[in-house]
PDB file of C-alpha atoms in Angstrom:
ATOM      1  CA  GLN A 243     116.712  91.713  68.609  1.00  0.00           C
ATOM      2  CA  LYS A 244     115.368  93.724  71.530  1.00  0.00           C
ATOM      3  CA  GLU A 245     112.409  95.941  70.797  1.00  0.00           C
ATOM      4  CA  VAL A 246     114.068  99.015  72.296  1.00  0.00           C
ATOM      5  CA  GLU A 247     117.816  99.282  72.756  1.00  0.00           C
ATOM      6  CA  GLN A 248     119.855 101.748  74.777  1.00  0.00           C
ATOM      7  CA  ASN A 249     123.503 101.803  75.796  1.00  0.00           C
ATOM      8  CA  SER A 250     123.491 101.064  79.516  1.00  0.00           C
ATOM      9  CA  GLY A 251     126.418 103.407  80.207  1.00  0.00           C
ATOM     10  CA  PRO A 252     127.422 104.923  82.453  1.00  0.00           C
ATOM     11  CA  LEU A 253     127.817 108.005  80.327  1.00  0.00           C
ATOM     12  CA  SER A 254     129.985 110.539  82.106  1.00  0.00           C
ATOM     13  CA  VAL A 255     129.982 114.209  81.107  1.00  0.00           C
ATOM     14  CA  PRO A 256     131.428 117.280  82.839  1.00  0.00           C
ATOM     15  CA  GLU A 257     129.109 119.868  84.309  1.00  0.00           C
ATOM     16  CA  GLY A 258     127.974 122.348  81.669  1.00  0.00           C
ATOM     17  CA  ALA A 259     128.536 119.974  78.747  1.00  0.00           C
ATOM     18  CA  ILE A 260     125.961 118.470  76.393  1.00  0.00           C
ATOM     19  CA  ALA A 261     124.879 114.912  77.191  1.00  0.00           C
ATOM     20  CA  SER A 262     123.689 112.838  74.239  1.00  0.00           C
ATOM     21  CA  LEU A 263     121.554 109.759  74.861  1.00  0.00           C
ATOM     22  CA  ASN A 264     120.514 107.401  72.082  1.00  0.00           C
ATOM     23  CA  CYS A 265     117.793 104.823  71.567  1.00  0.00           C
ATOM     24  CA  THR A 266     116.978 102.506  68.655  1.00  0.00           C
ATOM     25  CA  TYR A 267     113.764 100.552  68.132  1.00  0.00           C
ATOM     26  CA  SER A 268     112.773  97.587  66.008  1.00  0.00           C
ATOM     27  CA  ASP A 269     109.073  98.210  65.324  1.00  0.00           C
ATOM     28  CA  ARG A 270     109.165 100.212  62.093  1.00  0.00           C
ATOM     29  CA  GLY A 271     105.498 101.137  62.503  1.00  0.00           C
ATOM     30  CA  SER A 272     106.015 102.862  65.863  1.00  0.00           C
ATOM     31  CA  GLN A 273     104.918 106.471  65.739  1.00  0.00           C
ATOM     32  CA  SER A 274     105.341 107.901  69.219  1.00  0.00           C
ATOM     33  CA  PHE A 275     108.080 107.949  71.813  1.00  0.00           C
ATOM     34  CA  PHE A 276     108.729 109.043  75.376  1.00  0.00           C
ATOM     35  CA  TRP A 277     111.859 109.985  77.275  1.00  0.00           C
ATOM     36  CA  TYR A 278     111.882 109.523  81.051  1.00  0.00           C
ATOM     37  CA  ARG A 279     114.317 110.263  83.848  1.00  0.00           C
ATOM     38  CA  GLN A 280     114.521 107.902  86.818  1.00  0.00           C
ATOM     39  CA  TYR A 281     116.409 108.597  90.009  1.00  0.00           C
ATOM     40  CA  SER A 282     117.491 105.628  92.093  1.00  0.00           C
ATOM     41  CA  GLY A 283     114.594 104.280  94.151  1.00  0.00           C
ATOM     42  CA  LYS A 284     112.036 106.552  92.467  1.00  0.00           C
ATOM     43  CA  SER A 285     109.457 106.138  89.729  1.00  0.00           C
ATOM     44  CA  PRO A 286     110.149 107.377  86.175  1.00  0.00           C
ATOM     45  CA  GLU A 287     109.433 111.060  85.484  1.00  0.00           C
ATOM     46  CA  LEU A 288     108.250 112.122  82.028  1.00  0.00           C
ATOM     47  CA  ILE A 289     110.665 114.464  80.231  1.00  0.00           C
ATOM     48  CA  MET A 290     109.399 114.553  76.666  1.00  0.00           C
ATOM     49  CA  PHE A 291     106.942 113.104  74.181  1.00  0.00           C
ATOM     50  CA  ILE A 292     107.813 113.148  70.486  1.00  0.00           C
ATOM     51  CA  TYR A 293     106.013 111.815  67.407  1.00  0.00           C
ATOM     52  CA  SER A 294     107.235 113.932  64.488  1.00  0.00           C
ATOM     53  CA  ASN A 295     110.517 113.549  62.664  1.00  0.00           C
ATOM     54  CA  GLY A 296     113.014 116.220  63.599  1.00  0.00           C
ATOM     55  CA  ASP A 297     113.730 118.052  66.825  1.00  0.00           C
ATOM     56  CA  LYS A 298     111.540 118.985  69.767  1.00  0.00           C
ATOM     57  CA  GLU A 299     112.888 121.323  72.414  1.00  0.00           C
ATOM     58  CA  ASP A 300     111.764 121.854  76.009  1.00  0.00           C
ATOM     59  CA  GLY A 301     114.079 123.951  78.140  1.00  0.00           C
ATOM     60  CA  ARG A 302     117.498 122.284  78.300  1.00  0.00           C
ATOM     61  CA  PHE A 303     116.161 119.116  76.679  1.00  0.00           C
ATOM     62  CA  THR A 304     115.944 118.390  72.949  1.00  0.00           C
ATOM     63  CA  ALA A 305     114.515 115.157  71.574  1.00  0.00           C
ATOM     64  CA  GLN A 306     115.413 114.112  68.046  1.00  0.00           C
ATOM     65  CA  LEU A 307     113.462 111.550  66.051  1.00  0.00           C
ATOM     66  CA  ASN A 308     114.475 109.842  62.816  1.00  0.00           C
ATOM     67  CA  LYS A 309     111.852 107.276  61.819  1.00  0.00           C
ATOM     68  CA  ALA A 310     113.684 106.190  58.659  1.00  0.00           C
ATOM     69  CA  SER A 311     116.699 105.154  60.737  1.00  0.00           C
ATOM     70  CA  GLN A 312     114.540 104.051  63.684  1.00  0.00           C
ATOM     71  CA  TYR A 313     116.295 106.007  66.360  1.00  0.00           C
ATOM     72  CA  VAL A 314     115.364 108.648  68.862  1.00  0.00           C
ATOM     73  CA  SER A 315     117.825 110.657  70.912  1.00  0.00           C
ATOM     74  CA  LEU A 316     117.812 113.052  73.836  1.00  0.00           C
ATOM     75  CA  LEU A 317     120.227 115.950  74.232  1.00  0.00           C
ATOM     76  CA  ILE A 318     120.682 117.648  77.586  1.00  0.00           C
ATOM     77  CA  ARG A 319     122.357 121.033  77.334  1.00  0.00           C
ATOM     78  CA  ASP A 320     124.285 122.661  80.206  1.00  0.00           C
ATOM     79  CA  SER A 321     124.261 119.374  82.136  1.00  0.00           C
ATOM     80  CA  GLN A 322     123.994 119.706  85.910  1.00  0.00           C
ATOM     81  CA  PRO A 323     124.929 117.235  88.672  1.00  0.00           C
ATOM     82  CA  SER A 324     121.200 117.007  89.412  1.00  0.00           C
ATOM     83  CA  ASP A 325     120.749 115.499  85.934  1.00  0.00           C
ATOM     84  CA  SER A 326     122.643 112.407  87.103  1.00  0.00           C
ATOM     85  CA  ALA A 327     120.055 109.648  86.752  1.00  0.00           C
ATOM     86  CA  THR A 328     118.996 106.815  84.467  1.00  0.00           C
ATOM     87  CA  TYR A 329     117.273 107.910  81.251  1.00  0.00           C
ATOM     88  CA  LEU A 330     114.660 105.622  79.779  1.00  0.00           C
ATOM     89  CA  CYS A 331     113.420 105.561  76.202  1.00  0.00           C
ATOM     90  CA  ALA A 332     109.900 104.204  75.590  1.00  0.00           C
ATOM     91  CA  VAL A 333     108.113 103.328  72.373  1.00  0.00           C
ATOM     92  CA  ILE A 334     104.369 103.196  71.760  1.00  0.00           C
ATOM     93  CA  ASN A 335     104.114 100.120  69.568  1.00  0.00           C
ATOM     94  CA  SER A 336     102.092 100.109  66.389  1.00  0.00           C
ATOM     95  CA  GLY A 337      98.965  98.066  65.936  1.00  0.00           C
ATOM     96  CA  GLY A 338      96.860  96.201  68.424  1.00  0.00           C
ATOM     97  CA  TYR A 339      96.409  97.833  71.775  1.00  0.00           C
ATOM     98  CA  GLN A 340      99.457 100.122  71.611  1.00  0.00           C
ATOM     99  CA  LYS A 341     101.553  98.696  74.397  1.00  0.00           C
ATOM    100  CA  VAL A 342     104.429 100.873  75.627  1.00  0.00           C
ATOM    101  CA  THR A 343     107.829  99.173  75.671  1.00  0.00           C
ATOM    102  CA  PHE A 344     110.897 100.495  77.490  1.00  0.00           C
ATOM    103  CA  GLY A 345     114.586 100.246  76.872  1.00  0.00           C
ATOM    104  CA  THR A 346     116.839  99.234  79.754  1.00  0.00           C
ATOM    105  CA  GLY A 347     117.987 102.814  80.246  1.00  0.00           C
ATOM    106  CA  THR A 348     121.261 104.744  80.110  1.00  0.00           C
ATOM    107  CA  LYS A 349     122.870 105.857  83.340  1.00  0.00           C
ATOM    108  CA  LEU A 350     124.162 109.431  83.127  1.00  0.00           C
ATOM    109  CA  GLN A 351     126.762 110.838  85.497  1.00  0.00           C
ATOM    110  CA  VAL A 352     127.419 114.581  85.440  1.00  0.00           C
ATOM    111  CA  ILE A 353     130.788 115.326  87.006  1.00  0.00           C
ATOM    112  CA  PRO A 354     131.030 118.665  88.909  1.00  0.00           C
TER     113      PRO A 354
ATOM    114  CA  ASN B1174      94.442 115.809  91.163  1.00  0.00           C
ATOM    115  CA  ALA B1175      96.436 112.933  92.676  1.00  0.00           C
ATOM    116  CA  GLY B1176      97.599 111.401  89.368  1.00  0.00           C
ATOM    117  CA  VAL B1177      98.408 107.704  89.736  1.00  0.00           C
ATOM    118  CA  THR B1178      98.267 106.187  93.203  1.00  0.00           C
ATOM    119  CA  GLN B1179      99.429 102.729  94.254  1.00  0.00           C
ATOM    120  CA  THR B1180      98.929 100.745  97.428  1.00  0.00           C
ATOM    121  CA  PRO B1181     100.613  99.320  99.345  1.00  0.00           C
ATOM    122  CA  LYS B1182     104.060 100.981  99.206  1.00  0.00           C
ATOM    123  CA  PHE B1183     105.804  97.964 100.683  1.00  0.00           C
ATOM    124  CA  ARG B1184     104.824  94.345 101.255  1.00  0.00           C
ATOM    125  CA  ILE B1185     106.518  91.143 102.327  1.00  0.00           C
ATOM    126  CA  LEU B1186     104.839  87.909 101.242  1.00  0.00           C
ATOM    127  CA  LYS B1187     105.572  84.325 102.062  1.00  0.00           C
ATOM    128  CA  ILE B1188     105.963  81.828  99.214  1.00  0.00           C
ATOM    129  CA  GLY B1189     102.540  80.642  98.071  1.00  0.00           C
ATOM    130  CA  GLN B1190     100.592  83.610  99.417  1.00  0.00           C
ATOM    131  CA  SER B1191      98.466  85.796  97.187  1.00  0.00           C
ATOM    132  CA  MET B1192      97.856  89.532  97.108  1.00  0.00           C
ATOM    133  CA  THR B1193      96.423  92.333  95.017  1.00  0.00           C
ATOM    134  CA  LEU B1194      98.357  95.485  94.147  1.00  0.00           C
ATOM    135  CA  GLN B1195      96.021  98.426  93.765  1.00  0.00           C
ATOM    136  CA  CYS B1196      96.351 101.180  91.150  1.00  0.00           C
ATOM    137  CA  THR B1197      94.036 104.152  90.668  1.00  0.00           C
ATOM    138  CA  GLN B1198      94.263 107.145  88.350  1.00  0.00           C
ATOM    139  CA  ASP B1199      92.143 110.294  88.302  1.00  0.00           C
ATOM    140  CA  MET B1200      93.142 111.658  84.878  1.00  0.00           C
ATOM    141  CA  ASN B1201      90.463 109.757  82.920  1.00  0.00           C
ATOM    142  CA  HIS B1202      93.148 107.992  80.881  1.00  0.00           C
ATOM    143  CA  ASN B1203      92.037 104.990  78.850  1.00  0.00           C
ATOM    144  CA  TYR B1204      95.410 103.238  78.796  1.00  0.00           C
ATOM    145  CA  MET B1205      96.870 101.695  81.932  1.00  0.00           C
ATOM    146  CA  TYR B1206      99.984  99.556  82.384  1.00  0.00           C
ATOM    147  CA  TRP B1207     101.700  97.370  84.957  1.00  0.00           C
ATOM    148  CA  TYR B1208     105.495  97.082  84.900  1.00  0.00           C
ATOM    149  CA  ARG B1209     108.001  95.369  87.122  1.00  0.00           C
ATOM    150  CA  GLN B1210     111.544  96.557  87.653  1.00  0.00           C
ATOM    151  CA  ASP B1211     114.163  94.270  89.100  1.00  0.00           C
ATOM    152  CA  PRO B1212     117.262  95.836  90.748  1.00  0.00           C
ATOM    153  CA  GLY B1213     119.474  97.563  88.187  1.00  0.00           C
ATOM    154  CA  MET B1214     117.218  96.533  85.329  1.00  0.00           C
ATOM    155  CA  GLY B1215     114.723  98.160  83.006  1.00  0.00           C
ATOM    156  CA  LEU B1216     110.937  98.115  83.083  1.00  0.00           C
ATOM    157  CA  LYS B1217     109.233  94.945  81.906  1.00  0.00           C
ATOM    158  CA  LEU B1218     105.581  95.071  80.866  1.00  0.00           C
ATOM    159  CA  ILE B1219     103.337  92.621  82.729  1.00  0.00           C
ATOM    160  CA  TYR B1220      99.818  93.520  81.551  1.00  0.00           C
ATOM    161  CA  TYR B1221      98.110  96.506  80.060  1.00  0.00           C
ATOM    162  CA  SER B1222      94.606  97.770  79.341  1.00  0.00           C
ATOM    163  CA  VAL B1223      93.087 100.063  76.736  1.00  0.00           C
ATOM    164  CA  GLY B1224      89.852 100.653  78.605  1.00  0.00           C
ATOM    165  CA  ALA B1225      87.343  99.097  80.946  1.00  0.00           C
ATOM    166  CA  GLY B1226      86.923  95.410  80.141  1.00  0.00           C
ATOM    167  CA  ILE B1227      89.908  95.184  77.751  1.00  0.00           C
ATOM    168  CA  THR B1228      93.280  93.837  78.861  1.00  0.00           C
ATOM    169  CA  ASP B1229      96.236  92.165  77.178  1.00  0.00           C
ATOM    170  CA  LYS B1230      99.439  90.388  78.167  1.00  0.00           C
ATOM    171  CA  GLY B1231     102.822  92.054  78.092  1.00  0.00           C
ATOM    172  CA  GLU B1232     106.299  90.474  78.140  1.00  0.00           C
ATOM    173  CA  VAL B1233     106.121  88.771  81.557  1.00  0.00           C
ATOM    174  CA  PRO B1234     102.477  87.896  82.422  1.00  0.00           C
ATOM    175  CA  ASN B1235     103.017  84.491  84.038  1.00  0.00           C
ATOM    176  CA  GLY B1236     101.994  84.407  87.680  1.00  0.00           C
ATOM    177  CA  TYR B1237      99.844  87.538  87.428  1.00  0.00           C
ATOM    178  CA  ASN B1238      96.277  88.459  86.574  1.00  0.00           C
ATOM    179  CA  VAL B1239      94.509  91.749  85.983  1.00  0.00           C
ATOM    180  CA  SER B1240      91.028  93.126  85.612  1.00  0.00           C
ATOM    181  CA  ARG B1241      89.693  96.507  84.518  1.00  0.00           C
ATOM    182  CA  SER B1242      86.128  97.103  85.551  1.00  0.00           C
ATOM    183  CA  THR B1243      86.371 100.910  85.661  1.00  0.00           C
ATOM    184  CA  THR B1244      88.429 103.574  83.906  1.00  0.00           C
ATOM    185  CA  GLU B1245      90.060 104.556  87.199  1.00  0.00           C
ATOM    186  CA  ASP B1246      91.197 101.216  88.637  1.00  0.00           C
ATOM    187  CA  PHE B1247      93.581  98.553  87.339  1.00  0.00           C
ATOM    188  CA  PRO B1248      94.467  96.038  90.078  1.00  0.00           C
ATOM    189  CA  LEU B1249      97.226  93.437  89.637  1.00  0.00           C
ATOM    190  CA  ARG B1250      96.713  90.052  91.288  1.00  0.00           C
ATOM    191  CA  LEU B1251      99.590  87.793  92.298  1.00  0.00           C
ATOM    192  CA  GLU B1252      98.614  84.186  92.832  1.00  0.00           C
ATOM    193  CA  LEU B1253     100.954  81.732  94.597  1.00  0.00           C
ATOM    194  CA  ALA B1254     103.800  84.198  95.143  1.00  0.00           C
ATOM    195  CA  ALA B1255     107.312  83.015  94.258  1.00  0.00           C
ATOM    196  CA  PRO B1256     110.744  84.512  95.110  1.00  0.00           C
ATOM    197  CA  SER B1257     111.137  85.390  91.403  1.00  0.00           C
ATOM    198  CA  GLN B1258     108.325  87.924  91.857  1.00  0.00           C
ATOM    199  CA  THR B1259     110.406  89.991  94.247  1.00  0.00           C
ATOM    200  CA  SER B1260     110.564  93.340  92.470  1.00  0.00           C
ATOM    201  CA  VAL B1261     109.299  96.898  92.372  1.00  0.00           C
ATOM    202  CA  TYR B1262     105.942  97.167  90.627  1.00  0.00           C
ATOM    203  CA  PHE B1263     104.935 100.342  88.822  1.00  0.00           C
ATOM    204  CA  CYS B1264     101.525 101.230  87.493  1.00  0.00           C
ATOM    205  CA  ALA B1265     101.163 103.860  84.777  1.00  0.00           C
ATOM    206  CA  SER B1266      98.339 105.542  82.915  1.00  0.00           C
ATOM    207  CA  ARG B1267      98.514 107.177  79.496  1.00  0.00           C
ATOM    208  CA  SER B1268      96.720 109.611  77.263  1.00  0.00           C
ATOM    209  CA  SER B1269      97.747 110.293  73.647  1.00  0.00           C
ATOM    210  CA  ASP B1270     100.852 112.277  74.538  1.00  0.00           C
ATOM    211  CA  GLU B1271     101.703 111.681  78.187  1.00  0.00           C
ATOM    212  CA  GLN B1272     102.179 108.707  80.457  1.00  0.00           C
ATOM    213  CA  PHE B1273     102.532 109.056  84.213  1.00  0.00           C
ATOM    214  CA  PHE B1274     103.735 106.562  86.764  1.00  0.00           C
ATOM    215  CA  GLY B1275     102.638 105.823  90.287  1.00  0.00           C
ATOM    216  CA  PRO B1276     105.170 105.756  93.143  1.00  0.00           C
ATOM    217  CA  GLY B1277     105.567 101.975  93.011  1.00  0.00           C
ATOM    218  CA  THR B1278     105.080  98.986  95.301  1.00  0.00           C
ATOM    219  CA  ARG B1279     108.193  97.271  96.638  1.00  0.00           C
ATOM    220  CA  LEU B1280     107.379  93.558  97.014  1.00  0.00           C
ATOM    221  CA  THR B1281     109.573  90.939  98.658  1.00  0.00           C
ATOM    222  CA  VAL B1282     108.682  87.243  98.545  1.00  0.00           C
ATOM    223  CA  LEU B1283     110.441  85.092 101.124  1.00  0.00           C
TER     224      LEU B1283
END
């Protein structure tokens, strides 16, 4: 079982719709999570950090965390063509030196 | 405040050569990470550090070495380069609630 799993996509949504991106993780002790956006040929850009169960909102982005079910999701409201990118989920692992492990990412395409 | 800087941006190595990828951060973060990203793939952790003098292996450490003598710097050493090490290398630094990436080094081994 991979430590962090994401559907590779592509996920296609029309402009203005809500895009929903999901991520599951295997380390039950993990407490903290990141969502990143990565454009082709660029480095990942931090979108959100979340560590509490429930929702966290920042502009058009909402992260949702459910530790009991071991998943974290990212909703993008009013999707724009400029949101077309790969979205990466990352988990700060429990114990030891707290390495940060990434999923393989979900490619999002927003259709004008 | 430059964030995370990496040098060089691009490099072509011949098989068997060695090189050091430089990474520096000016945010006083304790945690630093090296990842590689192959075309169309996710980020794989090579090595990481929780502070000066403390490093640990990630998923794909073979063929690489690191050191952390200061909070700011976390160089990655490639010994005896192989074609399988052709990739984009990203360095990142982290505080408790944010992790930022450098612009990356695109390495080709021929």
